[in-house]
XYZ file of C-alpha atoms in Angstrom:
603
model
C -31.989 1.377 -1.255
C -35.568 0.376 -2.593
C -35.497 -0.476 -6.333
C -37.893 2.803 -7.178
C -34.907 5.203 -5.988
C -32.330 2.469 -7.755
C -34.353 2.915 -11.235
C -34.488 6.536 -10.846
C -31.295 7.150 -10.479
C -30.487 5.224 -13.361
C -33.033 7.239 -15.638
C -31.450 10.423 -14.138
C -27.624 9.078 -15.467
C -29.046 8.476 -18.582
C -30.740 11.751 -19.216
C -27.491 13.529 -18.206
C -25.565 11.109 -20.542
C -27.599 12.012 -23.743
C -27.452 15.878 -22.921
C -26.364 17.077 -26.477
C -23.751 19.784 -26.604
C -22.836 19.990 -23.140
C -19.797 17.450 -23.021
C -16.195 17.577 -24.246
C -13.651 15.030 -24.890
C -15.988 12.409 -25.069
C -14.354 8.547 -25.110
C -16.105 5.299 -26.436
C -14.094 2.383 -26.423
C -15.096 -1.715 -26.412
C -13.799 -5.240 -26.830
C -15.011 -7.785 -28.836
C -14.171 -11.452 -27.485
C -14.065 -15.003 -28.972
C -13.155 -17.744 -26.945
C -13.244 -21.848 -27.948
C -12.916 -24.666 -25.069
C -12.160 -27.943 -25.245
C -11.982 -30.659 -22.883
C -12.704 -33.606 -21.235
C -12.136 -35.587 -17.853
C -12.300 -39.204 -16.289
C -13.772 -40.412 -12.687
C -12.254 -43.214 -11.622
C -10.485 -44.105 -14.494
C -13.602 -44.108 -16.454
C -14.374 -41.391 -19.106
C -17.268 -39.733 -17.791
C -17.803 -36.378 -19.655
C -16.004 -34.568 -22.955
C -17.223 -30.768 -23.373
C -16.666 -28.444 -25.971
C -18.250 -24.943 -25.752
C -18.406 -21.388 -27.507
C -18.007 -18.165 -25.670
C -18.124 -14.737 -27.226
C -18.577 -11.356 -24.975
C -18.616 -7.460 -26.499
C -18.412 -4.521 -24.201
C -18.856 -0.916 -25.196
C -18.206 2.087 -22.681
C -18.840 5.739 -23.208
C -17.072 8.610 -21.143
C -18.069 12.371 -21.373
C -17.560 15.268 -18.795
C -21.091 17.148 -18.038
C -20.560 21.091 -18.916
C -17.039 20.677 -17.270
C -14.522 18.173 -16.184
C -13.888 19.914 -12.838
C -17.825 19.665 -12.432
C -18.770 16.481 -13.624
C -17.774 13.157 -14.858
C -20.559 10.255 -16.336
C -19.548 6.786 -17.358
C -21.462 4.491 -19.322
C -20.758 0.905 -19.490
C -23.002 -2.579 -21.666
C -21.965 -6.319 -21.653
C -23.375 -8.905 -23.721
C -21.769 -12.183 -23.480
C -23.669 -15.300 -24.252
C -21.919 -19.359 -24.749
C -22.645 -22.897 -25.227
C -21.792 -26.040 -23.759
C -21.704 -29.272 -25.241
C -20.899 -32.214 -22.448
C -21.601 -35.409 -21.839
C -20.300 -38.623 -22.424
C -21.199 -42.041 -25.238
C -24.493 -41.049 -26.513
C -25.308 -38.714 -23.554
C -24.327 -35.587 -24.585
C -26.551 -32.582 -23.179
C -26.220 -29.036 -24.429
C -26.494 -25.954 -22.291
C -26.797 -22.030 -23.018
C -26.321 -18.739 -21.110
C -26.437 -15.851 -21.484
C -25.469 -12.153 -19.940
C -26.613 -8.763 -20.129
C -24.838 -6.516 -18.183
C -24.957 -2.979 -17.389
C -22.734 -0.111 -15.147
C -23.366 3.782 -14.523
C -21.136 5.699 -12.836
C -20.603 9.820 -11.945
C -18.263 11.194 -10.501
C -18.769 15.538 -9.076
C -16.190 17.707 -8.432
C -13.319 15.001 -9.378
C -10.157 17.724 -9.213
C -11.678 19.593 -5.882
C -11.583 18.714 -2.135
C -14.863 17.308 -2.080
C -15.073 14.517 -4.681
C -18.094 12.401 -4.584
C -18.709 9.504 -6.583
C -21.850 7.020 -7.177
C -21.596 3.915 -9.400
C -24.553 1.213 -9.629
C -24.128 -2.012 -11.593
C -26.693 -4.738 -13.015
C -26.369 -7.825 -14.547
C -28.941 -10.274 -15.944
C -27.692 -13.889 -16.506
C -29.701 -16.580 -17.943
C -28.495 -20.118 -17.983
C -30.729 -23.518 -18.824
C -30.390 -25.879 -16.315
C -27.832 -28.242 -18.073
C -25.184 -25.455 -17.878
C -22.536 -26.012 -15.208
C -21.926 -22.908 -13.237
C -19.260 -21.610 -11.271
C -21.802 -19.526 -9.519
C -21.525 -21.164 -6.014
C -24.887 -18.986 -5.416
C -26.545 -21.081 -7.654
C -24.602 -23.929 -6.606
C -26.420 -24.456 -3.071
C -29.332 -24.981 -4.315
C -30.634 -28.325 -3.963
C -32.409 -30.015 -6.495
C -34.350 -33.723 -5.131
C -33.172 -36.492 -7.140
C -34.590 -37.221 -10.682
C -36.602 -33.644 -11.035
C -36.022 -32.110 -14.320
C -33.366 -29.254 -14.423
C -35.024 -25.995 -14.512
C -33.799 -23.021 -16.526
C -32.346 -20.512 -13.974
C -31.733 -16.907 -13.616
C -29.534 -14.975 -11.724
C -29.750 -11.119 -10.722
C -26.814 -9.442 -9.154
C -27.053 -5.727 -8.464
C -24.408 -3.702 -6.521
C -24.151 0.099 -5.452
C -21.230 2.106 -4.604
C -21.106 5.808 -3.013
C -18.078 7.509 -1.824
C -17.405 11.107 -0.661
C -14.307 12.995 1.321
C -13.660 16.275 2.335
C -10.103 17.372 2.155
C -10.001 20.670 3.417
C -6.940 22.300 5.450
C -8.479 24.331 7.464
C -11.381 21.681 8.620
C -11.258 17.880 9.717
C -10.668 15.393 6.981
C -13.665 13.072 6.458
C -14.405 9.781 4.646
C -17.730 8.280 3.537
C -18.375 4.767 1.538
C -20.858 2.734 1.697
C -21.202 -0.541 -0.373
C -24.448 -2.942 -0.707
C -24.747 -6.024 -3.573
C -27.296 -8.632 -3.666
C -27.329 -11.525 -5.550
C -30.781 -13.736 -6.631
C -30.922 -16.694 -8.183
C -34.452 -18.401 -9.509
C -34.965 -21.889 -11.082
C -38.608 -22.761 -10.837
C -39.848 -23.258 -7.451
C -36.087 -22.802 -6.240
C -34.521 -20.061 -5.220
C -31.596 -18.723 -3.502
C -30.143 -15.387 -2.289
C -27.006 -13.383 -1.143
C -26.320 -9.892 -0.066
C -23.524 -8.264 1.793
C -23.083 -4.083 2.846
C -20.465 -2.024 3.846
C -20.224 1.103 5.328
C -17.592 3.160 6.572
C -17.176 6.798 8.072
C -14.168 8.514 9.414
C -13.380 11.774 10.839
C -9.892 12.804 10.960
C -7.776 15.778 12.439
C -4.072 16.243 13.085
C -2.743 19.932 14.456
C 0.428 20.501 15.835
C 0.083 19.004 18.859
C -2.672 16.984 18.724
C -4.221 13.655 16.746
C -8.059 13.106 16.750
C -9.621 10.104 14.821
C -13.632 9.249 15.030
C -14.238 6.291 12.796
C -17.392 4.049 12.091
C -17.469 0.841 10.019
C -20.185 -1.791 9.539
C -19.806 -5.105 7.627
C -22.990 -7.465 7.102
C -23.306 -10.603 4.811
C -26.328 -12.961 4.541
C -26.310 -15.761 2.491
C -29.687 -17.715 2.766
C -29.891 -21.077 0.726
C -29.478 -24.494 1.591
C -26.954 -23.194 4.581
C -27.615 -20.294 6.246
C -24.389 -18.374 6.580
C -24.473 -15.145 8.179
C -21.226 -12.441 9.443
C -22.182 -9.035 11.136
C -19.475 -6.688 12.466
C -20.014 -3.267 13.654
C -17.237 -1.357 15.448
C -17.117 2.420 16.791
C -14.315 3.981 17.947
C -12.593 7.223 19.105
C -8.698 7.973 19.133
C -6.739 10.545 20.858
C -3.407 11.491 21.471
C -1.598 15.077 22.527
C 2.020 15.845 22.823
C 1.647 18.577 25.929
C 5.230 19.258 25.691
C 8.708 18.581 25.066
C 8.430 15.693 28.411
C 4.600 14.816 28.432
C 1.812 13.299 26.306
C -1.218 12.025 26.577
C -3.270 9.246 24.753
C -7.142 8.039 25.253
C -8.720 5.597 23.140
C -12.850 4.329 23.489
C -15.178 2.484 21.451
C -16.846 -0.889 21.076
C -17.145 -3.827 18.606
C -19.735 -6.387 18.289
C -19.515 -9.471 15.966
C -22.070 -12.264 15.009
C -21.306 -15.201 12.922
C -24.253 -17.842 12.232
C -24.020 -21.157 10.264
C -26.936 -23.596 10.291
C -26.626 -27.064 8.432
C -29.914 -28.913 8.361
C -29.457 -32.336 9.229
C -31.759 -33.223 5.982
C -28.865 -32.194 3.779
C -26.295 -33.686 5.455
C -27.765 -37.321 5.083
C -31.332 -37.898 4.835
C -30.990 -41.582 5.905
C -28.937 -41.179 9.230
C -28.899 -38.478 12.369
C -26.925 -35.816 10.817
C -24.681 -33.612 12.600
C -24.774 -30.038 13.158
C -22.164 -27.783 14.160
C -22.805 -24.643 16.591
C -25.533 -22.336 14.862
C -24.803 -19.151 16.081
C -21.760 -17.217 17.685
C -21.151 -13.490 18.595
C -19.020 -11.290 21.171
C -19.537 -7.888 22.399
C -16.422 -5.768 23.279
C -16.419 -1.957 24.997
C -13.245 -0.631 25.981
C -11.594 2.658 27.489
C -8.101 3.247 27.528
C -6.303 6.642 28.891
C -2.595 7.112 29.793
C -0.101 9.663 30.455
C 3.450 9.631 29.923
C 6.375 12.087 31.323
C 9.874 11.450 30.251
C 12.067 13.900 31.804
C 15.270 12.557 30.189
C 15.954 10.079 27.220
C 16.885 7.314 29.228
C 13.926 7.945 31.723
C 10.405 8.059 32.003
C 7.238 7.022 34.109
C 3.971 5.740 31.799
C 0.251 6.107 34.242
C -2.476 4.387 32.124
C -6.058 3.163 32.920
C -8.666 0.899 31.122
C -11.849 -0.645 31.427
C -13.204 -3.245 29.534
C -15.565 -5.824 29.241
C -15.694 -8.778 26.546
C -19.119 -10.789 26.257
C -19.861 -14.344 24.423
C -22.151 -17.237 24.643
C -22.258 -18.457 27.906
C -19.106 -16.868 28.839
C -17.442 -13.235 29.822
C -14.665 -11.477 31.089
C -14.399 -7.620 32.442
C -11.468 -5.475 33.870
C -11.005 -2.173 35.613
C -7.167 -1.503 36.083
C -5.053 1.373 36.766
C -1.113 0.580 35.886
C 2.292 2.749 36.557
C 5.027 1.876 34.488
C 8.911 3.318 34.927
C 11.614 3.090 32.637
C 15.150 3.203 33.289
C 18.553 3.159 30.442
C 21.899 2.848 32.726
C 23.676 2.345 29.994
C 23.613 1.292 26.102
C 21.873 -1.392 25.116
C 19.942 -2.178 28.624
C 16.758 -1.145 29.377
C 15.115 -1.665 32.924
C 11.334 -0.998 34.108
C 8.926 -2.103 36.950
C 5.284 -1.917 37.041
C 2.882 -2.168 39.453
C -1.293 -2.786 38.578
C -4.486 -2.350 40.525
C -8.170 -2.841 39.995
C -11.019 -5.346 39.545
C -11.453 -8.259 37.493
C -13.844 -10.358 36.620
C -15.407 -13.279 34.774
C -18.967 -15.531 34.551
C -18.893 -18.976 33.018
C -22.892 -19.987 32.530
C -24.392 -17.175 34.541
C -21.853 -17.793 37.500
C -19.786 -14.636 38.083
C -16.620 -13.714 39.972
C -15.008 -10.654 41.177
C -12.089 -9.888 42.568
C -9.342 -7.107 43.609
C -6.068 -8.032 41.772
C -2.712 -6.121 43.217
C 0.194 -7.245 40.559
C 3.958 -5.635 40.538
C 6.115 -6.560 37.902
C 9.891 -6.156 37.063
C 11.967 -6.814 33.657
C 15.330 -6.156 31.880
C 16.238 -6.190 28.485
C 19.408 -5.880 26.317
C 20.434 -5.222 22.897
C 24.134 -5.503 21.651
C 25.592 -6.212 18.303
C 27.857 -5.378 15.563
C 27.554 -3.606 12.137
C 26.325 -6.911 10.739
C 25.295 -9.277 13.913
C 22.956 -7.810 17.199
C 21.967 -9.871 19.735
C 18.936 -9.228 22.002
C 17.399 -10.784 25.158
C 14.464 -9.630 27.784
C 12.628 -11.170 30.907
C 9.543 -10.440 32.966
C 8.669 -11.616 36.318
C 5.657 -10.703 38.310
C 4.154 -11.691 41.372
C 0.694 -10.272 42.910
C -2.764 -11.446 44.966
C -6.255 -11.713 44.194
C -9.382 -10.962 46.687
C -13.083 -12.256 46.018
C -15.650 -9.830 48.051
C -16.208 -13.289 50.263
C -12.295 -12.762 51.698
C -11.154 -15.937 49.195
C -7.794 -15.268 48.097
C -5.529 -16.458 45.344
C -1.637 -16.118 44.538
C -0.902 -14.363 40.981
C 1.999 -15.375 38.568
C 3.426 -14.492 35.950
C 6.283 -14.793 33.678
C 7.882 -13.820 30.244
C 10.917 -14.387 28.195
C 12.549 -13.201 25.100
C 15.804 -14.297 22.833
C 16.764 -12.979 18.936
C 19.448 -13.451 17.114
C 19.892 -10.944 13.774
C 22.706 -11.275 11.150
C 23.033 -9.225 7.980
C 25.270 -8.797 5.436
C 25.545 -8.263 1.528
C 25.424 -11.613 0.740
C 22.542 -13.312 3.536
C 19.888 -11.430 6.303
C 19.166 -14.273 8.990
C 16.794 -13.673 11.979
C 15.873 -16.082 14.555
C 14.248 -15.610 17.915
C 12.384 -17.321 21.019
C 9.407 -16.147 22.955
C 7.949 -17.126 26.604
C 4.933 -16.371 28.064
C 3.364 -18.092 30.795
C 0.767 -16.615 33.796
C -1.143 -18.796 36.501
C -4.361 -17.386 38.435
C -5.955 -19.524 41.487
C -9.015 -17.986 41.350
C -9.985 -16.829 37.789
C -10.008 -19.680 35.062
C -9.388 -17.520 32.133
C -6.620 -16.170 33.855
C -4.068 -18.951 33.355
C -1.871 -18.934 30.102
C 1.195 -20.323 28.505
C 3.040 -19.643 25.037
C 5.943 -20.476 23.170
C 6.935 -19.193 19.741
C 9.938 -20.015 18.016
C 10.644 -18.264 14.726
C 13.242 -17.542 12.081
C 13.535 -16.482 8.532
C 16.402 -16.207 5.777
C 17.016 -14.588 2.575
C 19.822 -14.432 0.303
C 20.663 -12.235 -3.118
C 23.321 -13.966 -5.429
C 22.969 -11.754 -8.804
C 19.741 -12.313 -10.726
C 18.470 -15.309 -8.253
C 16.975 -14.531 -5.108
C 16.024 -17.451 -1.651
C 14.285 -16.779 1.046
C 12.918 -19.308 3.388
C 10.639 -18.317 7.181
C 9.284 -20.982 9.673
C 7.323 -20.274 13.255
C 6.100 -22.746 15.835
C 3.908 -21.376 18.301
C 1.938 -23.418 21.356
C -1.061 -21.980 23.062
C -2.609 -22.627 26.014
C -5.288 -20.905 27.891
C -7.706 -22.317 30.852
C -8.148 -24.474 33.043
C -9.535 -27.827 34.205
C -12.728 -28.078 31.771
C -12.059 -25.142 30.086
C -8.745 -25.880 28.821
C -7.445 -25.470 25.167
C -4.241 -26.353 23.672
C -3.335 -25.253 20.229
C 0.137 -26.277 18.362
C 0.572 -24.220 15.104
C 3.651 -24.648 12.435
C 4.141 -22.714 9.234
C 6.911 -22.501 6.397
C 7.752 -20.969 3.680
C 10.311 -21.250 1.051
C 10.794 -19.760 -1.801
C 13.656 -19.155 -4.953
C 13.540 -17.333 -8.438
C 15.722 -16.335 -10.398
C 15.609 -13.293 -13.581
C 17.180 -12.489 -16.756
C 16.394 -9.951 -19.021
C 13.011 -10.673 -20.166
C 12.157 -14.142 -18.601
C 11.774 -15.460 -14.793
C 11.380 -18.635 -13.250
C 10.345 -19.166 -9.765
C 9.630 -22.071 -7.543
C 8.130 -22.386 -3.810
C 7.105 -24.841 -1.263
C 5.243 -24.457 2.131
C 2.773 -25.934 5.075
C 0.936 -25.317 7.605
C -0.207 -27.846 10.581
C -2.578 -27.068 13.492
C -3.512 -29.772 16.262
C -5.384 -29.243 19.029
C -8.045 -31.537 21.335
C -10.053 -31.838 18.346
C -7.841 -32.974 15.930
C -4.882 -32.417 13.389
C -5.146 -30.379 10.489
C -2.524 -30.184 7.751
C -1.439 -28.592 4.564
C 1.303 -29.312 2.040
C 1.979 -27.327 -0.989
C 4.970 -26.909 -3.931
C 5.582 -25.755 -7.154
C 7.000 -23.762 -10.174
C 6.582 -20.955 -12.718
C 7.818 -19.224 -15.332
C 7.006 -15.642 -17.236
C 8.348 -14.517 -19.592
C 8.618 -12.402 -23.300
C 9.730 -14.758 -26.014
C 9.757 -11.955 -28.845
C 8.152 -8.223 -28.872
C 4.730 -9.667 -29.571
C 4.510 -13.165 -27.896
C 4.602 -13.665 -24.313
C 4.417 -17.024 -22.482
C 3.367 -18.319 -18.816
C 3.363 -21.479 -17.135
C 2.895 -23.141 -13.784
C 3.005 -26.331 -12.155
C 1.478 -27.209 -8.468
C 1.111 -29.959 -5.731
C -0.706 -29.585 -3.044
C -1.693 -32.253 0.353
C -4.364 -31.675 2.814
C -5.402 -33.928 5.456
C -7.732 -33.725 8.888
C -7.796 -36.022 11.248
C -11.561 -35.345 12.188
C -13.464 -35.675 8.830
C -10.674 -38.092 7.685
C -10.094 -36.247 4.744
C -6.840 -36.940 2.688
C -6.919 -34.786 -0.724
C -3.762 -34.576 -3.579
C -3.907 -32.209 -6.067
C -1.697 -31.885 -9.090
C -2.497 -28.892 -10.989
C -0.755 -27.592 -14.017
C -1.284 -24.377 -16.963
C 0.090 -23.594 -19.961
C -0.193 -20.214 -21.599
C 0.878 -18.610 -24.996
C -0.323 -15.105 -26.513
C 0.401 -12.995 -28.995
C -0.305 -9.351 -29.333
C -0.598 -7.101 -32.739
C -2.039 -4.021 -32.607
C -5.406 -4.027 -31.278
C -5.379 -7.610 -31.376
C -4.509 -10.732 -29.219
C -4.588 -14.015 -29.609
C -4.013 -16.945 -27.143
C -3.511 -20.721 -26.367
C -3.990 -22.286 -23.116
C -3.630 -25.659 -21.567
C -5.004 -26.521 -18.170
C -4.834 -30.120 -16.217
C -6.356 -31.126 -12.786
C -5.295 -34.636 -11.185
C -7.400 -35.054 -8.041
C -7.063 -38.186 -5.503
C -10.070 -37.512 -2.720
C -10.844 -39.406 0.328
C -12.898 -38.443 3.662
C -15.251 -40.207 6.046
C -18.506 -39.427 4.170
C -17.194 -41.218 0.910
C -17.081 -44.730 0.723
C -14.794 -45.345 -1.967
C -11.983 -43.612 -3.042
C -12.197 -40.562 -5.735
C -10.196 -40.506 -8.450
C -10.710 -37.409 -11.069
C -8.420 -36.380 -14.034
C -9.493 -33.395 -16.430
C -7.626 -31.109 -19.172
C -8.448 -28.295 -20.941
C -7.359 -26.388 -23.900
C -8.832 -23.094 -24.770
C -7.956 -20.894 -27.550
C -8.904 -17.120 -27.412
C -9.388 -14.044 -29.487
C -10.717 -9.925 -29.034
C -9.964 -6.944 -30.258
C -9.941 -3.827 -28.817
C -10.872 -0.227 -29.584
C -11.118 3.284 -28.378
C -12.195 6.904 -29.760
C -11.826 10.486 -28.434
C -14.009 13.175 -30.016
């Protein structure tokens, strides 16, 4: 939207805002803010910066209906927030300012009826000197050479929101949004920007027999500064499904999806004294599908399943495609077990660097699985095996196999729910690379309810393989969780612990993490938080070995309109990776004490 149509609009809410007479049960509320900070933290051992710093924000809002509240609805929102920051360290102490101006307009028509529509459109101004910190990480890419003078900066982020639905019985339900925000930031000569959109459409209908769903959605975000970062998704589909009666129903299901990722790191900012190294720049896949099926089930314990699709999947350098037609039967003897065979026909296909192949795949398939148990235990196992041939249109043919298993375990009770299973998967193709594939999972998870405390704990370890020869990829993947609290009354403490590791041909990634909390109201008026965390991350292919020991500390009390509050933060930080020769070593604290008062009118 161009700025002309963005700054009428906002003179248009503001006319319709100041209408005298015209508006009932008007609202005006705000908040006043104080806030002091005061801190200081050490590099290497060595004091290297104390700060102390002044923040103080007021908001007021206004709310009035236009002629009616069934008809109209405007909101009025201004910020001003300004601070200053005193850091440094000895005789180096530098002072920095900022300050905010923010603005928000917002109507809303026909709120109670079954076409709302809403529009809301935001601004805010925010001017910093250059010897602020920032946790802008907009403004935080920009790089500066070494030994210029900071600039003053300024940063302009503007966002617009517009939503609309149509809820009418006797019509299709629809849904509109659409989101765009952009972000500037000028210091000087330097620049830097950001903007991201959304937009999303759906068209919705459900009768008695049928289900209809026509849906749109578009994600962008740009981010050009120092890095170029860029994600695009766009993805159109169309759903359908019919119950034709009390044995048979049909499904169908089309659309396609395309996604592009870019990321560009200049070797200059890497290091400017060696070859730098730069990862892929750009990355995106196409997808079109179609999907159709039909399914008759004469009986409950039988029923035959005829389903087609077509597909094709497209990427750098690399694609796959598909044209198959698949019967599927179903069979219950008896509780419990469930039997079914399939049998698949059609083309596949793939091209690695421009160099296609095609061929005619002919697959059957057979399985069994069964499911026993108790009131409190249940057992359950499955199994696939299939066999089949592939033909290339030169009379080269390949032997097809495949293979799946499946084990669980389930045990509940008042006391303790436990769950545990295995998966299989394996398939092996002579002719088509991408068509070879093996997985295990294994997977379980606990919890457990004694009274006021509460422990639950999950864990899954899943391998991955896919390819062959050059184009083969192994990924090992291992997660847990665990987790306990425990309430009374008023108060709760809780602590947790988890980690994740990945390693493939590339490396080994990995991720520790613990710690504690507690919440809880100490009187009427006086609430209190705290929380304590560890956390380890290492990588085997940037060397990096980080430990983090966080902590917080919070204390507030409430009267009335008021609040006041105390808070405590610390930071311990041990840092190591290829890129740094020595070791890091930071430790910082915190304390911050804060004050506002609030306030709000009807008339």
């Amino acid at each position: 939207m161009s700025v002309l149509v963005r700054e009428c609009t906002c003179a248009a809410l503001t006319l319709l805002l100041l209408l005298p007479g015209v508006a009932r049960a008007q609202t005006l509320n705000g908040v006043a803010e104080w806030t002091v900070v005061s801190g200081g933290n050490y590099a290497n051992d060595v004091p290297s910066a104390e700060n102390g710093s002044f923040w103080q924000r007021y908001t007021l809002g206004y709310s009035t209906p236009v002629i009616d509240p069934r008809l109209m609805k405007c909101t009025a929102e201004g910020s001003f927030r300004t601070s200053s920051l005193n850091s440094g360290s000895g005789g180096e102490m530098q002072e920095g300012h900022q300050r905010d101006v923010a603005y928000k307009w917002g109507v809303q028509l026909f709120p109670a009826r079954a076409f709302p529509f809403y529009i809301e459109m935001t601004r805010d101004a925010i001017g910093e000197s250059g010897a602020y910190p920032t946790s802008n990480g907009i403004r935080g890419s920009v790089a500066l050479p070494p030994g210029v003078p900071l600039p003053d900066f300024r940063t302009l982020n503007r966002s617009l929101n517009v939503g609309w639905q149509l809820n009418v019985a006797t019509l299709p339900r629809v849904e509109f949004a659409y989101r765009s925000a952009e972000s500037q930031v000028s210091g000087g000569p330097y620049d830097a920007e950001q903007s991201e959109g959304d937009v999303h459409v759906g068209v919705f209908e459900d009768t008695k027999r049928t289900r209809q769903s026509l849906r749109f959605q578009r994600t962008a975000f740009a981010n050009a500064v120092s890095q170029v970062f860029n994600q695009r998704m766009t993805e159109f589909d169309y759903d359908f499904g019919a119950t034709l009666g009390v044995r048979n129903r049909a499904r169908a299901r089309a659309g396609q999806r395309a996604t592009f990722s870019q990321f560009d790191l200049p070797s200059i900012v890497v290091d400017p004294g060696t070859a730098g190294y730069s990862l892929p720049s750009r990355g995106d896949v196409g997808t079109r599908y179609v999907i159709g099926g039909f399914t008759y089930e004469p009986t409950g314990e039988f029923s035959v399943d005829i389903s087609g699709n077509a597909d094709r999947q497209e990427s750098q350098d690399v694609a796959t495609s598909a044209k198959l037609a698949t019967t599927t039967a179903r069979y219950d003897p008896v509780r419990g077990l469930s039997l079914n065979a399939s049998g698949t026909y059609g083309q596949r296909g793939q091209s690695i660097e421009n160099v296609p192949i095609s061929v005619m795949t002919r697959v059957a398939q057979v399985g069994a699985s069964y499911r026993a148990g108790t009131r409190w235990l249940e057992g359950r196992i499955g199994g696939t095996r299939g066999i089949g041939s592939s033909e290339t249109p030169g009379g080269d043919s390949g032997a097809l196999d495949s293979q799946s298993g499946q084990a669980g375990l389930s045990l509940s009770t008042p006391w303790i729910n436990l769950n545990a299973g295995f998966d299989e998967a394996a398939s092996r193709d002579e002719i088509l690379v991408f068509g070879n594939y093996q997985s295990t999972r294994a997977y379980g998870s606990a919890q457990r309810d004694i009274g006021r405390a509460s422990m639950s704990a999950t864990f899954d370890d899943a391998v991955v393989q896919r390819g062959r020869g050059e184009t083969l990829a192994r990924n090992h993947q291992q997660t847990f969780t665990a987790s306990a609290s425990y309430r009374r009354r008023d108060h709760m403490w809780t602590a947790n612990t988890g980690g994740f590791k990945n390693r493939s041909e590339l490396g080994r990634d990995e991720t520790l993490f613990s710690g504690a909390a507690y919440q809880g109201q100490l009187s009427r008026a006086l609430r209190a938080s705290a929380w304590l965390r560890l956390e380890h991350t290492s990588a085997t292919e940037t060397r990096l070995d980080q430990r983090n020991l966080a902590s917080y500390g919070n204390l507030e009390y409430r009267y009335r309109q008021f609040r006041f509050g105390i808070e405590y933060r610390r930071n311990n930080q041990d840092l190591r990776y290829e890129r740094l020769v020595n070791p890091y070593v930071f430790r910082g604290e915190q304390w911050l004490i804060h004050l506002s008062r609030t306030f709000g009118v009807t008339f």
